[in-house]
Coordinates of C-alpha atoms and ligand atoms in Angstrom, one line a residue:
X1 CA 204.3 94.3 125.0
X2 CA 204.0 91.3 127.2
X3 CA 202.6 88.1 125.7
X4 CA 199.0 87.3 126.8
X5 CA 199.0 84.8 129.7
X6 CA 196.7 83.3 132.3
X7 CA 197.8 84.5 135.7
X8 CA 196.1 84.9 139.0
X9 CA 195.0 88.4 137.8
X10 CA 194.6 87.9 134.1
X11 CA 192.7 85.6 131.7
X12 CA 193.0 85.0 128.0
X13 CA 190.8 83.6 125.3
X14 CA 192.3 82.2 122.1
X15 CA 190.3 83.2 119.1
X16 CA 191.9 80.5 116.8
X17 CA 189.6 78.3 114.7
X18 CA 187.4 78.8 111.7
X19 CA 186.9 82.4 110.7
X20 CA 185.1 83.7 107.6
X21 CA 187.3 84.9 104.8
X22 CA 187.0 86.8 101.5
X23 CA 189.3 88.1 98.8
X24 CA 188.7 91.8 98.0
X25 CA 189.1 91.3 94.3
X26 CA 187.6 94.7 93.4
X27 CA 189.1 96.6 96.3
X28 CA 185.7 97.5 97.6
X29 CA 185.9 96.4 101.2
X30 CA 187.5 99.5 102.8
X31 CA 185.2 101.9 100.9
X32 CA 182.0 100.0 101.4
X33 CA 182.6 99.1 105.0
X34 CA 182.9 95.3 105.0
X35 CA 183.7 95.4 108.7
X36 CA 180.1 96.3 109.4
X37 CA 178.4 93.2 107.9
X38 CA 179.0 89.6 107.1
X39 CA 181.8 89.4 104.5
X40 CA 180.3 89.1 101.0
X41 CA 180.9 85.8 99.3
X42 CA 182.8 84.5 102.3
X43 CA 184.1 81.1 102.8
X44 CA 185.5 79.6 106.0
X45 CA 189.2 79.7 106.7
X46 CA 191.6 78.3 109.4
X47 CA 193.4 80.6 111.8
X48 CA 196.3 80.3 112.2
X49 CA 197.5 79.5 108.7
X50 CA 198.6 81.2 105.5
X51 CA 195.5 81.5 103.3
X52 CA 197.5 80.6 100.1
X53 CA 197.5 76.8 100.2
X54 CA 194.2 76.1 101.9
X55 CA 192.1 76.0 98.8
X56 CA 192.8 74.4 95.5
X57 CA 192.4 77.8 93.8
X58 CA 195.1 79.7 91.9
X59 CA 193.2 82.9 92.5
X60 CA 193.8 82.5 96.2
X61 CA 197.3 81.1 96.1
X62 CA 198.7 83.9 94.0
X63 CA 196.4 86.7 95.3
X64 CA 197.9 90.2 95.7
X65 CA 195.9 92.7 97.7
X66 CA 193.4 92.9 100.6
X67 CA 191.9 89.8 102.2
X68 CA 189.3 90.0 104.9
X69 CA 188.9 87.9 108.0
X70 CA 186.0 88.0 110.4
X71 CA 184.8 86.2 113.5
X72 CA 182.5 86.7 116.5
X73 CA 183.5 86.3 120.1
X74 CA 181.6 86.5 123.3
X75 CA 183.4 88.5 126.0
X76 CA 183.6 86.4 129.2
X77 CA 181.2 87.6 131.8
X78 CA 183.8 87.5 134.5
X79 CA 185.8 90.3 132.8
X80 CA 183.6 93.1 134.0
X81 CA 185.7 96.0 135.4
X82 CA 188.9 94.7 133.8
X83 CA 191.0 96.1 131.0
X84 CA 190.3 94.1 127.8
X85 CA 192.8 93.8 125.0
X86 CA 192.7 92.3 121.5
X87 CA 196.1 90.9 120.5
X88 CA 197.3 89.5 117.1
X89 CA 200.6 87.6 117.3
X90 CA 201.1 88.6 113.6
X91 CA 199.3 89.6 110.4
X92 CA 201.3 89.4 107.2
X93 CA 202.2 92.0 106.1
X94 CA 199.8 94.6 107.4
X95 CA 196.4 94.8 108.9
X96 CA 193.6 97.1 110.1
X97 CA 191.3 95.7 112.7
X98 CA 187.7 96.6 113.8
X99 CA 185.7 95.6 116.8
X100 CA 182.1 95.9 115.5
X101 CA 182.2 99.1 113.5
X102 CA 185.1 100.8 115.3
X103 CA 188.6 100.7 113.9
X104 CA 191.0 99.8 116.7
X105 CA 194.4 99.3 115.3
X106 CA 196.5 99.4 112.1
X107 CA 199.9 97.6 112.0
X108 CA 202.6 97.4 109.4
X109 CA 205.0 94.4 109.2
X110 CA 204.2 90.8 109.0
X111 CA 206.0 88.9 111.7
X112 CA 205.6 90.8 115.0
X113 CA 202.6 91.2 117.4
X114 CA 200.3 94.1 117.9
X115 CA 197.3 94.8 120.1
X116 CA 194.6 97.3 120.9
X117 CA 192.8 98.0 124.2
X118 CA 189.1 97.5 123.5
X119 CA 187.7 97.9 127.0
X120 CA 185.3 100.7 126.1
X121 CA 184.0 98.9 123.0
X122 CA 182.8 95.7 124.6
X123 CA 180.4 94.5 127.3
X124 CA 181.2 91.4 129.3
X125 CA 178.7 88.7 128.4
X126 CA 177.9 90.2 125.0
X127 CA 179.2 89.2 121.6
X128 CA 181.3 91.4 119.3
X129 CA 182.3 91.1 115.7
X130 CA 186.0 91.2 114.9
X131 CA 187.1 92.0 111.4
X132 CA 190.7 92.3 110.1
X133 CA 191.7 93.4 106.6
X134 CA 195.1 91.8 105.9
X135 CA 197.2 93.0 103.0
X136 CA 200.2 91.0 101.5
X137 CA 201.7 93.7 99.3
X138 CA 205.3 94.9 99.7
X139 CA 206.8 98.2 98.7
X140 CA 210.2 99.7 98.8
X141 CA 209.3 101.2 102.2
X142 CA 208.4 97.8 103.8
X143 CA 210.6 95.3 105.5
X144 CA 211.0 93.0 103.5
X145 CA 210.8 95.2 100.4
X146 CA 209.0 94.3 97.2
X147 CA 207.0 96.0 94.5
X148 CA 203.6 95.5 93.0
X149 CA 203.8 95.5 89.2
X150 CA 200.7 95.9 87.0
X151 CA 201.0 93.4 84.2
X152 CA 198.7 92.4 81.3
X153 CA 197.8 89.3 83.5
X154 CA 197.0 91.4 86.6
X155 CA 198.8 92.6 89.7
X156 CA 202.1 90.7 90.4
X157 CA 204.2 91.1 93.5
X158 CA 208.0 91.1 92.8
X159 CA 210.3 90.6 95.7
X160 CA 214.0 89.7 96.2
X161 CA 213.8 87.0 98.7
X162 CA 213.8 83.3 98.0
X163 CA 210.7 82.1 99.9
X164 CA 207.1 82.2 98.9
X165 CA 205.1 85.3 100.1
X166 CA 202.8 83.4 102.3
X167 CA 200.3 85.7 104.0
X168 CA 197.3 85.9 106.4
X169 CA 196.9 85.3 110.1
X170 CA 199.9 83.0 110.8
X171 CA 199.7 83.0 114.6
X172 CA 197.2 83.0 117.4
X173 CA 194.8 85.9 118.0
X174 CA 193.9 86.6 121.6
X175 CA 191.4 88.5 123.7
X176 CA 192.7 89.0 127.2
X177 CA 192.0 90.8 130.4
X178 CA 194.3 92.6 132.8
X179 CA 193.5 94.8 135.8
X180 CA 193.1 98.5 135.1
X181 CA 196.6 99.1 136.3
X182 CA 198.9 96.5 135.0
X183 CA 202.4 95.3 134.5
X184 CA 203.2 96.6 131.0
X185 CA 206.8 95.5 130.5
X186 CA 209.6 93.5 132.0
X187 CA 213.3 93.5 131.1
X188 CA 215.8 91.1 132.6
X189 CA 219.5 90.9 132.1
X190 CA 221.4 88.0 133.6
X191 CA 225.0 87.7 134.7
X192 CA 227.4 85.2 136.3
X193 CA 230.1 85.7 138.9
X194 CA 231.5 82.2 139.5
X195 CA 228.7 80.1 141.0
X196 CA 226.5 83.2 141.7
X197 CA 223.9 84.3 139.2
X198 CA 222.5 87.8 138.9
X199 CA 219.1 88.8 137.5
X200 CA 218.9 92.5 136.9
X201 CA 215.3 93.5 136.3
X202 CA 213.4 96.6 135.2
X203 CA 209.6 96.8 135.4
X204 CA 207.0 99.1 133.9
X205 CA 203.4 99.7 134.7
X206 CA 200.6 100.9 132.5
X207 CA 197.0 102.1 133.1
X208 CA 195.1 104.2 135.6
X209 CA 197.5 104.3 138.5
X210 CA 200.7 103.5 136.7
X211 CA 202.5 106.5 138.3
X212 CA 202.1 105.1 141.8
X213 CA 203.0 101.6 140.8
X214 CA 204.9 99.5 143.4
X215 CA 206.3 96.1 142.6
X216 CA 207.5 92.9 144.3
X217 CA 209.3 90.1 142.6
X218 CA 210.0 86.5 143.5
X219 CA 212.4 84.3 141.6
X220 CA 211.7 80.6 142.0
X221 CA 213.7 77.7 140.7
X222 CA 212.3 74.9 138.5
X223 CA 211.2 73.0 141.5
X224 CA 209.2 76.0 142.7
X225 CA 211.5 76.9 145.6
X226 CA 212.2 80.6 146.3
X227 CA 215.6 81.5 145.0
X228 CA 215.5 85.3 145.6
X229 CA 213.1 88.1 146.3
X230 CA 213.1 91.8 145.6
X231 CA 211.0 95.0 145.4
X232 CA 211.0 98.2 143.4
X233 CA 210.7 98.9 139.7
X234 CA 214.4 98.0 139.2
X235 CA 216.8 95.8 141.1
X236 CA 219.2 93.0 141.0
X237 CA 218.6 89.5 142.4
X238 CA 221.5 87.3 143.3
X239 CA 221.2 83.5 143.1
X240 CA 224.0 81.6 144.9
X241 CA 224.9 78.3 143.3
X242 CA 222.8 79.2 140.3
X243 CA 221.7 76.5 137.8
X244 CA 222.8 78.1 134.5
X245 CA 220.9 78.1 131.3
X246 CA 223.3 76.2 129.1
X247 CA 223.0 75.0 125.5
X248 CA 221.4 71.6 125.8
X249 CA 220.1 72.3 129.3
X250 CA 217.3 74.9 129.1
X251 CA 217.0 75.4 132.9
X252 CA 214.6 78.2 133.6
X253 CA 213.7 80.1 136.8
X254 CA 210.3 81.7 137.1
X255 CA 210.3 85.4 137.9
X256 CA 206.9 86.3 139.4
X257 CA 206.3 90.0 139.0
X258 CA 203.6 91.5 141.2
X259 CA 202.2 94.9 141.0
X260 CA 201.0 95.9 144.5
X261 CA 197.9 97.7 145.7
X262 CA 198.7 98.2 149.4
X263 CA 199.6 94.7 150.5
X264 CA 197.3 93.1 147.9
X265 CA 198.4 91.9 144.4
X266 CA 196.9 94.1 141.8
X267 CA 198.5 92.3 138.8
X268 CA 200.8 89.4 138.5
X269 CA 202.9 88.2 135.5
X270 CA 205.3 85.3 135.3
X271 CA 208.5 85.4 133.2
X272 CA 210.7 82.5 132.4
X273 CA 214.3 83.5 133.1
X274 CA 217.4 81.6 132.0
X275 CA 220.6 82.7 133.8
X276 CA 223.4 82.8 131.2
X277 CA 225.9 85.2 129.6
X278 CA 226.8 85.7 125.9
X279 CA 229.9 87.5 124.9
X280 CA 232.3 87.9 122.0
X281 CA 236.0 87.6 123.0
X282 CA 238.6 87.6 120.2
X283 CA 237.5 85.0 117.7
X284 CA 235.3 83.2 120.2
X285 CA 231.6 83.4 120.9
X286 CA 231.3 82.6 124.6
X287 CA 228.2 81.3 126.3
X288 CA 228.7 81.3 130.1
X289 CA 232.3 82.1 129.5
X290 CA 232.9 78.9 127.4
X291 CA 233.6 78.9 123.7
X292 CA 230.4 77.8 121.9
X293 CA 230.3 76.2 118.4
X294 CA 226.9 76.4 116.6
X295 CA 225.7 73.3 114.8
X296 CA 222.4 73.6 113.0
X297 CA 220.4 75.3 110.3
X298 CA 218.9 78.3 108.8
X299 CA 215.2 77.3 108.9
X300 CA 211.8 78.6 107.7
X301 CA 208.4 78.6 109.1
X302 CA 207.1 76.5 106.2
X303 CA 204.8 73.5 106.0
X304 CA 202.4 71.9 103.5
X305 CA 198.9 73.3 103.7
X306 CA 199.8 75.6 106.7
X307 CA 202.3 77.7 104.8
X308 CA 203.7 79.9 107.5
X309 CA 201.0 79.1 110.0
X310 CA 202.2 78.1 113.4
X311 CA 201.4 74.7 114.7
X312 CA 202.6 73.3 118.0
X313 CA 202.7 69.8 116.5
X314 CA 205.1 70.9 113.8
X315 CA 207.2 72.8 116.4
X316 CA 207.6 69.8 118.6
X317 CA 208.4 67.6 115.6
X318 CA 210.9 70.0 114.1
X319 CA 212.7 70.3 117.4
X320 CA 212.7 66.5 117.7
X321 CA 214.3 66.3 114.3
X322 CA 216.9 68.9 115.3
X323 CA 217.7 66.7 118.3
X324 CA 217.9 63.6 116.1
X325 CA 220.5 65.3 113.9
X326 CA 222.5 66.8 116.7
X327 CA 221.8 70.5 116.1
X328 CA 222.3 72.8 119.0
X329 CA 221.1 76.0 117.4
X330 CA 219.2 77.6 114.5
X331 CA 218.7 81.0 112.8
X332 CA 215.2 82.4 112.4
X333 CA 215.9 83.0 108.8
X334 CA 214.5 85.4 107.5
X335 CA 212.0 86.9 109.9
X336 CA 211.0 86.7 113.6
X337 CA 209.4 83.3 114.3
X338 CA 206.3 82.7 116.4
X339 CA 207.0 83.4 120.1
X340 CA 206.0 79.8 120.8
X341 CA 209.2 78.8 118.9
X342 CA 211.4 80.9 121.1
X343 CA 209.7 79.8 124.3
X344 CA 210.2 76.2 123.3
X345 CA 213.9 76.9 122.3
X346 CA 214.4 78.4 125.8
X347 CA 213.1 75.2 127.4
X348 CA 215.0 72.9 125.1
X349 CA 218.3 74.8 125.5
X350 CA 218.6 75.6 121.8
X351 CA 220.6 78.7 120.8
X352 CA 219.0 81.1 118.4
X353 CA 220.2 83.7 116.0
X354 CA 217.2 86.0 115.9
X355 CA 216.8 87.7 112.6
X356 CA 214.7 90.7 111.5
X357 CA 212.5 90.4 108.4
X358 CA 215.1 92.5 106.5
X359 CA 215.7 90.1 103.6
X360 CA 216.0 91.0 99.9
X361 CA 217.5 94.4 100.3
X362 CA 219.7 93.5 97.3
X363 CA 218.5 94.1 93.8
X364 CA 221.7 92.9 92.3
X365 CA 221.1 89.4 93.5
X366 CA 219.8 86.4 91.7
X367 CA 218.7 87.6 88.3
X368 CA 218.3 83.9 87.4
X369 CA 216.0 83.2 90.3
X370 CA 213.9 86.3 90.5
X371 CA 213.6 87.2 86.8
X372 CA 214.5 90.5 85.1
X373 CA 215.8 93.2 87.4
X374 CA 216.3 96.9 86.5
X375 CA 216.1 98.2 90.0
X376 CA 218.8 99.9 92.1
X377 CA 218.9 98.9 95.8
X378 CA 219.5 102.2 97.5
X379 CA 218.1 105.2 95.8
X380 CA 215.5 107.9 96.5
X381 CA 212.9 105.9 94.6
X382 CA 213.7 102.5 96.1
X383 CA 215.2 101.7 99.5
X384 CA 215.6 105.0 101.1
X385 CA 215.5 106.9 104.4
X386 CA 211.9 106.0 105.0
X387 CA 212.8 102.3 104.5
X388 CA 215.7 102.8 107.0
X389 CA 213.3 104.3 109.5
X390 CA 211.0 101.2 109.2
X391 CA 214.0 99.0 109.4
X392 CA 215.1 100.7 112.6
X393 CA 211.6 100.3 114.1
X394 CA 211.5 96.6 113.3
X395 CA 214.8 96.1 115.0
X396 CA 213.4 97.9 118.1
X397 CA 210.2 95.9 118.0
X398 CA 212.1 92.6 117.6
X399 CA 214.3 93.4 120.6
X400 CA 211.2 94.5 122.6
X401 CA 209.5 91.1 121.9
X402 CA 212.5 88.8 122.3
X403 CA 214.9 90.5 124.7
X404 CA 214.1 88.2 127.6
X405 CA 214.6 84.9 125.9
X406 CA 217.8 83.2 127.0
X407 CA 217.9 81.2 123.8
X408 CA 218.6 84.4 121.8
X409 CA 222.3 84.8 121.6
X410 CA 222.8 87.1 118.7
X411 CA 220.8 89.6 116.6
X412 CA 220.9 89.4 112.8
X413 CA 219.7 92.8 111.5
X414 CA 219.5 91.7 107.9
X415 CA 220.1 88.8 105.5
X416 CA 222.2 89.3 102.4
X417 CA 221.6 93.0 101.8
X418 CA 223.8 94.9 99.3
X419 CA 226.8 95.6 101.4
X420 CA 229.6 96.5 99.1
X421 CA 228.6 100.1 98.2
X422 CA 229.0 103.4 100.1
X423 CA 225.2 103.7 100.1
X424 CA 224.9 100.4 102.0
X425 CA 227.5 101.6 104.5
X426 CA 225.5 104.8 105.1
X427 CA 222.2 102.9 105.4
X428 CA 223.5 100.3 107.9
X429 CA 225.8 102.2 110.1
X430 CA 223.0 103.8 112.2
X431 CA 221.0 100.6 112.3
X432 CA 223.8 98.8 114.2
X433 CA 223.6 101.7 116.7
X434 CA 219.8 101.2 117.0
X435 CA 220.3 97.5 117.7
X436 CA 223.0 98.2 120.4
X437 CA 220.9 100.9 122.0
X438 CA 217.9 98.6 122.1
X439 CA 220.0 95.7 123.6
X440 CA 223.5 96.5 124.9
X441 CA 223.9 92.9 126.1
X442 CA 224.0 90.8 123.0
X443 CA 226.3 90.8 120.0
X444 CA 224.9 92.2 116.8
X445 CA 225.6 91.2 113.2
X446 CA 224.2 90.9 109.7
X447 CA 224.4 88.1 107.2
X448 CA 226.9 88.8 104.4
X449 CA 226.3 87.7 100.8
X450 CA 228.8 86.2 98.3
X451 CA 228.6 89.4 96.1
X452 CA 230.4 91.3 98.9
X453 CA 233.4 89.0 99.6
X454 CA 236.1 89.8 102.0
X455 CA 237.8 93.0 101.1
X456 CA 234.7 94.4 99.4
X457 CA 232.1 94.4 102.2
X458 CA 231.6 97.8 103.8
X459 CA 229.1 96.7 106.5
X460 CA 230.9 93.8 108.3
X461 CA 233.1 96.4 110.0
X462 CA 230.1 97.1 112.3
X463 CA 229.4 93.5 113.1
X464 CA 230.5 91.8 116.3
X465 CA 230.3 88.4 114.6
X466 CA 230.9 87.8 110.9
X467 CA 228.0 85.8 109.4
X468 CA 228.6 84.4 105.9
X469 CA 226.3 82.7 103.4
X470 CA 228.5 80.9 100.9
X471 CA 227.7 78.6 98.0
X472 CA 231.1 77.5 96.7
X473 CA 230.3 74.3 94.8
X474 CA 226.8 75.4 94.1
X475 CA 226.2 78.8 92.6
X476 CA 229.9 79.1 91.8
X477 CA 232.2 76.2 90.9
X478 CA 229.0 74.2 90.5
X479 CA 230.0 70.6 90.1
X480 CA 233.7 71.4 90.7
X481 CA 234.3 70.7 94.4
X482 CA 238.1 70.9 94.2
X483 CA 237.9 74.4 92.6
X484 CA 235.3 75.4 95.1
X485 CA 237.4 74.3 98.0
X486 CA 240.4 76.3 96.9
X487 CA 238.4 79.5 96.4
X488 CA 236.5 79.1 99.6
X489 CA 239.7 78.5 101.7
X490 CA 241.2 81.6 100.1
X491 CA 238.2 83.8 100.9
X492 CA 237.7 82.5 104.4
X493 CA 241.4 83.1 105.3
X494 CA 240.7 86.8 104.5
X495 CA 237.7 86.9 106.9
X496 CA 239.7 85.1 109.6
X497 CA 242.3 87.9 109.5
X498 CA 239.6 90.3 110.8
X499 CA 240.0 88.8 114.3
X500 CA 236.2 88.3 114.8
X501 CA 234.3 85.0 115.3
X502 CA 232.8 83.7 112.0
X503 CA 229.5 81.8 111.7
X504 CA 228.8 80.2 108.3
X505 CA 225.1 81.0 108.3
X506 CA 224.4 79.3 105.0
X507 CA 226.0 76.6 102.9
X508 CA 224.0 74.2 100.9
X509 CA 223.2 72.5 97.6
X510 CA 219.8 71.8 96.1
X511 CA 219.1 68.1 96.2
X512 CA 216.3 66.1 94.7
X513 CA 215.6 63.3 97.2
X514 CA 216.0 60.0 95.5
X515 CA 218.3 61.2 92.8
X516 CA 221.5 59.2 92.9
X517 CA 224.7 59.3 91.0
X518 CA 227.7 56.9 90.9
X519 CA 229.8 60.0 90.0
X520 CA 228.2 62.8 92.1
X521 CA 226.6 65.6 90.1
X522 CA 224.7 68.6 91.4
X523 CA 221.1 67.8 92.6
X524 CA 222.0 64.3 93.6
X525 CA 222.0 63.1 97.2
X526 CA 225.7 62.0 96.8
X527 CA 226.7 65.5 95.6
X528 CA 225.0 67.2 98.6
X529 CA 227.0 64.9 100.9
X530 CA 230.3 65.6 99.2
X531 CA 229.5 69.3 99.1
X532 CA 228.9 69.3 102.8
X533 CA 232.1 67.3 103.5
X534 CA 234.1 69.7 101.5
X535 CA 232.7 72.6 103.5
X536 CA 233.4 70.9 106.8
X537 CA 237.1 70.3 105.8
X538 CA 237.3 74.1 105.2
X539 CA 235.6 75.1 108.4
X540 CA 237.7 72.7 110.5
X541 CA 240.9 74.3 109.3
X542 CA 239.9 77.8 110.4
X543 CA 239.9 78.5 114.2
X544 CA 237.8 81.6 113.8
X545 CA 234.8 79.6 112.5
X546 CA 232.5 79.1 115.5
X547 CA 229.5 77.8 113.8
X548 CA 228.0 76.0 110.8
X549 CA 224.3 76.4 109.8
X550 CA 223.4 74.3 106.8
X551 CA 221.0 75.9 104.3
X552 CA 218.3 74.7 104.9
X553 CA 216.8 72.5 107.6
X554 CA 214.1 71.3 105.2
X555 CA 213.0 71.9 101.6
X556 CA 210.6 74.9 101.4
X557 CA 208.2 76.7 99.1
X558 CA 209.5 79.6 97.1
X559 CA 208.8 81.5 93.9
X560 CA 208.6 79.1 91.0
X561 CA 211.3 79.5 88.4
X562 CA 213.8 77.9 86.2
X563 CA 216.2 77.0 89.0
X564 CA 213.6 75.8 91.5
X565 CA 212.1 72.3 91.2
X566 CA 209.0 72.2 93.4
X567 CA 210.5 74.7 95.8
X568 CA 214.0 75.2 97.2
X569 CA 215.5 71.8 97.7
X570 CA 218.5 72.6 99.8
X571 CA 217.0 70.9 102.8
X572 CA 218.9 68.2 104.7
X573 CA 215.3 67.0 105.2
X574 CA 212.5 67.0 102.7
X575 CA 209.6 69.3 103.3
X576 CA 207.8 66.6 105.3
X577 CA 211.0 66.2 107.4
X578 CA 212.3 62.9 106.1
X579 CA 216.1 62.7 106.0
X580 CA 218.2 62.9 102.8
X581 CA 221.6 61.2 102.8
X582 CA 223.0 64.5 104.0
X583 CA 221.0 64.4 107.2
X584 CA 222.7 61.2 108.1
X585 CA 226.1 62.7 107.4
X586 CA 225.3 65.7 109.7
X587 CA 224.0 63.3 112.4
X588 CA 227.3 61.6 112.4
X589 CA 229.3 64.8 112.5
X590 CA 227.1 66.5 115.1
X591 CA 226.6 63.5 117.3
X592 CA 222.8 63.4 117.0
X593 CA 220.8 61.6 119.6
X594 CA 217.6 59.7 120.4
Ligands
GCB1 C1 220.7 82.6 100.1 C2 219.5 83.2 100.9 C3 218.4 82.2 101.1 C4 218.2 81.4 99.8 C5 219.5 80.7 99.5 C6 219.4 79.8 98.2 O1 221.7 83.1 100.2 O2 219.9 83.8 102.1 O3 217.2 82.9 101.4 O4 217.1 80.5 99.9 O5 220.5 81.6 99.3 O6 219.0 78.7 98.3 O7 219.7 80.4 97.2

């Protein structure tokens, strides 16, 4: 699925703004047809945004179930004769959509786009009603998993990940037009041979005359000069003296794909292309053949009021803060981020570890954080073959959406799943195959948890890159940094013996901004600094470590509980992106700019 764009043959209309909104407290909407009338008891709501924090209302914030969104849109008059599509960049965690009274699409999974062709349901110049029922429940067959428990105080959603279950329409909704026969997919793979760049492309067409589709492509450099031309549904363009996409220099070419009707352009679609290579060799991660060391963070899409709603202003500011601190990369922990984020990272030359929403497949984790347990991770009643099929699909869908982004260097197919058991090995083995089949060009890994240390993990054998989340000095050896350092060095030496590159995808200590200690104790700014310094000593002594991502970029909202004070406070920055002392330490280590 190609992202909606304005091109010489296409137009788009963004449906963001104020929609009407209603909680379906009695579960009546689907049976009584709320899509066919104004939503009962509706209030107005902002799209895009999570619904949870927009109102000062606990019923909304902690709501579990169906919520309804509705808007009206006039179809542009000029779209007569065109194919017309309704596109949601995401709906968390599932949605069914109607145009007037007709159901057009149902989609599962909260962080990837979906769309429906609505040509036959609309008339250019006329208005239609768009209604979406969005549901935020998780089950053992969703990614991420969760379970709805009936309690004396109502429905409660239990889940095993450490961030608040924000939900709603988090990203833009679009109506767009294309010609009746249209470019439906583009795949590019870039290569380098000395100073010569190659752009291998494969094109697909959809619609009425898709079988007879003929294509022409032009690659232009950033100044708009033609760099190469080609024709046919597949081909390889060569670019002498290529300007590479390099971390810190997000140089992009523009690939204009044209679908031809005789000599005329039937459809045209532009794709930004960064020419670069990524490869694992021994214990190195190579970008353009050069060893690359990742400095940065695991992040979250998380802001006051917006929740997980995308905002360009916050994107620009977050990336400015990354630049200030000297980060060159981040992980989309723990779900695919808005496509705007990846497009911006492409242009900024930031390297991205792109993660699926497979977080919390580990019921042995964090009893203290998530409350009483009593579930087994992999079992016929919990995470099972059906979950695995959903997981496989989300890997394919993520690759389908993000395959062309030069910023994406590595796929992470899960965060901290159970990985020390035979059941885990059986579950994950085929998923690595799915990822490699979907994208044979990028390394694949998953993020390993402390409960599956070196020697016990049965899943890292499938990873090209070892990714470790470790909290020595926080969850273990808390307040004992010398003990933490010894234990950490010992474990890391084990991993280094595997002969693969290692990225420390999480290390961090909760820190209450403004809390100071002469003798550093956990939760103080001084302790966070000493904790990070200890980790850096350890990383700097192990050649196989090729990256450090602090947990987290900023404080973020999570499930309230005895070990969380107003959210997860492991940010180097506060939730409103002000630096803690640790941020200054990182800026010195990473050579931050501005
Ligand atoms: C982890 C998880 C992350 C948590 C973090 C923590 O290992 O991957 O989602 O937020 O620990 O702070 O406990």
